Coordinates of N, CA and C in Angstrom, one line a residue:
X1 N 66.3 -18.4 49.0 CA 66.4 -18.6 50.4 C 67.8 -19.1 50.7
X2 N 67.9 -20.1 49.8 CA 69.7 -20.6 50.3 C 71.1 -19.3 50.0
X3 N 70.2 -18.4 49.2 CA 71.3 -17.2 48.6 C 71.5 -16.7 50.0
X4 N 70.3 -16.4 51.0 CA 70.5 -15.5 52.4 C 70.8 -16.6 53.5
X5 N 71.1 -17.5 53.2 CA 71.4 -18.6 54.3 C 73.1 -18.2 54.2
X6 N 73.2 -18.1 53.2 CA 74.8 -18.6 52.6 C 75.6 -16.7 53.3
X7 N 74.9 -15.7 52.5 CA 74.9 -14.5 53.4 C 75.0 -14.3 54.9
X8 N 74.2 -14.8 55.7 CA 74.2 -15.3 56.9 C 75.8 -15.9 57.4
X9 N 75.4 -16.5 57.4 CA 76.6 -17.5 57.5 C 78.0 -17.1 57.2
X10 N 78.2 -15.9 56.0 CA 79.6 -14.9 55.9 C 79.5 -14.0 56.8
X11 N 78.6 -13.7 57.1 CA 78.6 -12.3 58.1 C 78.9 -12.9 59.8
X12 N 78.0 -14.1 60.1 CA 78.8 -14.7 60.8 C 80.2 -14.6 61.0
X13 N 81.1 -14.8 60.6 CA 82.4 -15.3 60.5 C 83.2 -14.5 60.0
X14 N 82.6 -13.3 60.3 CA 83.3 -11.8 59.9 C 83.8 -11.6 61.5
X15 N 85.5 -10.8 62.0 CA 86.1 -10.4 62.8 C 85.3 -9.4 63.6
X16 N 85.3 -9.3 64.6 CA 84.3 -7.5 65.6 C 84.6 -6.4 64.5
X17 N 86.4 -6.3 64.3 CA 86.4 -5.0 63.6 C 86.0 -5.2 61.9
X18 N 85.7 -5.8 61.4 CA 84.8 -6.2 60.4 C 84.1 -5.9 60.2
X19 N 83.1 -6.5 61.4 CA 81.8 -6.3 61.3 C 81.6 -4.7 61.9
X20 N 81.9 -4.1 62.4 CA 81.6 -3.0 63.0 C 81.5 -1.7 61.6
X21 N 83.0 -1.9 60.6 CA 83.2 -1.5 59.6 C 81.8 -2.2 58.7
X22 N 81.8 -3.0 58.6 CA 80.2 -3.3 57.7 C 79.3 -2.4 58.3
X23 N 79.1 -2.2 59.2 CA 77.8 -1.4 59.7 C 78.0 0.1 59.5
X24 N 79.1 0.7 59.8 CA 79.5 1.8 59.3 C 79.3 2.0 57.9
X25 N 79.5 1.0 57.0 CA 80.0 1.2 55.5 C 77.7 1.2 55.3
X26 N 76.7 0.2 56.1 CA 75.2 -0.1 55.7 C 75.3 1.5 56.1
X27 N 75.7 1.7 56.8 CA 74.9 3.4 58.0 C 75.3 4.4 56.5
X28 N 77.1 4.5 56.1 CA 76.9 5.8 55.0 C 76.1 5.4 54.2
X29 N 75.6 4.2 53.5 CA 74.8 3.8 52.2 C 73.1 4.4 52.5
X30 N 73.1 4.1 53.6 CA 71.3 4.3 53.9 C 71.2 5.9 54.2
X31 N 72.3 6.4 54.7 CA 72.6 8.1 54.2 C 71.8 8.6 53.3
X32 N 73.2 7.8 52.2 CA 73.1 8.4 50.7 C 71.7 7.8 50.1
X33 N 71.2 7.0 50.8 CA 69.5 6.6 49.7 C 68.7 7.9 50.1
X34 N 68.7 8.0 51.2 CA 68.0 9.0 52.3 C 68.1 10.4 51.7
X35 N 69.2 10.1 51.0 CA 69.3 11.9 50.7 C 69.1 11.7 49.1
X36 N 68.9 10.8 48.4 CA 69.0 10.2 46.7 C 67.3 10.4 46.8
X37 N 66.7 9.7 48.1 CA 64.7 9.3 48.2 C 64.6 11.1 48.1
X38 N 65.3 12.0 48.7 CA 64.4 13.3 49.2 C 65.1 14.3 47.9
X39 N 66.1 13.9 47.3 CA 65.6 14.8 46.3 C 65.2 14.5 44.6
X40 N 65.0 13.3 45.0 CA 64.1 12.4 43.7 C 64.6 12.1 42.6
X41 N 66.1 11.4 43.3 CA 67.3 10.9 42.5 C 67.2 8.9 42.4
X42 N 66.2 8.7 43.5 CA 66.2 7.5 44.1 C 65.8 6.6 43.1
X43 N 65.8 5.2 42.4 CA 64.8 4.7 41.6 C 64.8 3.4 42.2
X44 N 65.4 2.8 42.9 CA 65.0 1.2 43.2 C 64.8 1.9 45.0
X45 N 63.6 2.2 45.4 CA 63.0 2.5 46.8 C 63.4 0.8 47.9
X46 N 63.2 -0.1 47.0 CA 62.9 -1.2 48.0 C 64.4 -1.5 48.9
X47 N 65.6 -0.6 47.9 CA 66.7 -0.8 48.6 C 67.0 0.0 50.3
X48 N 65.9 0.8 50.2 CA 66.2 1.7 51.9 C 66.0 0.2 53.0
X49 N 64.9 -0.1 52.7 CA 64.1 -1.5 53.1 C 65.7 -2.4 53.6
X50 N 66.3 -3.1 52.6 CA 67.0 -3.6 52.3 C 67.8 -3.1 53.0
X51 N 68.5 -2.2 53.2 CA 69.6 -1.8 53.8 C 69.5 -1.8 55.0
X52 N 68.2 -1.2 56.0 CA 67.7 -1.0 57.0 C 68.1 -2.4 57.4
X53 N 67.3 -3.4 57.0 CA 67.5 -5.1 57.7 C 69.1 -5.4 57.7
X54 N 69.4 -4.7 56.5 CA 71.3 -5.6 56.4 C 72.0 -5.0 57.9
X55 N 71.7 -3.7 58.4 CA 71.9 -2.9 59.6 C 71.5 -3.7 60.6
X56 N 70.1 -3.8 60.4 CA 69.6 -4.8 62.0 C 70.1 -5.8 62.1
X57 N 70.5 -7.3 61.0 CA 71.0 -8.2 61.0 C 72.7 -8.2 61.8
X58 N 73.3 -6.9 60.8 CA 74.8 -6.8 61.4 C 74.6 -6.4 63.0
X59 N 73.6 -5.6 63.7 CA 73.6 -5.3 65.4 C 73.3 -6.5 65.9
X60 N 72.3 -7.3 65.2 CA 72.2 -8.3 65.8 C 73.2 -9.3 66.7
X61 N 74.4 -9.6 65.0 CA 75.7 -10.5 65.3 C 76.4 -9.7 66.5
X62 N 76.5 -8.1 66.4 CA 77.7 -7.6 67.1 C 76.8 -7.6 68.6
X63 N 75.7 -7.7 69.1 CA 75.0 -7.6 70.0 C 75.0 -9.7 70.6
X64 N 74.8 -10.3 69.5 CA 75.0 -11.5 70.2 C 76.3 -12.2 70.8
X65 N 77.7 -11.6 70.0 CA 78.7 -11.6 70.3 C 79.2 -10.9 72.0
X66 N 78.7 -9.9 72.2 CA 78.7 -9.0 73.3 C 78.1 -9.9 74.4
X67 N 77.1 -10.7 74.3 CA 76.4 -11.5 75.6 C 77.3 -12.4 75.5
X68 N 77.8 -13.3 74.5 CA 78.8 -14.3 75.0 C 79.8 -14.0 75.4
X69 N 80.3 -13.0 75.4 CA 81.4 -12.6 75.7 C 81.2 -11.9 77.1
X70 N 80.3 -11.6 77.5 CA 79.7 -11.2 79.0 C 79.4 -12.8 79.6
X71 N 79.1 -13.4 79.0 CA 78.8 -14.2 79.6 C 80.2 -14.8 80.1
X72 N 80.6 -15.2 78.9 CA 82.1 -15.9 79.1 C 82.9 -15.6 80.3
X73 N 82.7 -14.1 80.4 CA 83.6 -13.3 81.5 C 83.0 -13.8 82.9
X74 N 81.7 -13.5 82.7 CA 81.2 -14.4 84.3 C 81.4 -15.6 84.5
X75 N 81.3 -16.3 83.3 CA 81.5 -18.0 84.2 C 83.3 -18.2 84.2
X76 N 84.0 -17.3 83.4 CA 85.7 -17.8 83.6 C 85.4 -16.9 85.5
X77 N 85.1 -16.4 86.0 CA 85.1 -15.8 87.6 C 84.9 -16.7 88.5

């Protein structure tokens, strides 16, 4: 649990264009599982799993960054 706290916490403090490139880099990987699961190349399954959440977590950051920064814009008005 402290291993994904500590994870957490770097992805945090990753730049917009950083993190955007991370999600690009989870999107080609869950690709290539996608196409590794369908022609029965795949052997650790639990990693689609895995990847899928590392994707949701990174929209998360770039989606919570986007409100504050809407926000920010309305209250500097």
């Amino acid at each position: 649990m402290a291993k994904m706290s500590e994870h957490v916490s770097e992805l945090r403090q990753l730049g917009d264009g950083e993190l955007v490139g991370r999600i690009a880099e989870a999107r080609r990987e869950l690709l290539n599982l996608r196409f590794q699961l369908a022609t029965g190349q795949l052997d650790n399954t639990s990693r689609l799993g895995a990847v899928r959440r590392d994707i949701a977590r990174l929209e998360t950051f770039k989606r919570e960054r986007e409100i504050a920064a809407a926000e920010a814009a309305e209250a500097g008005e």
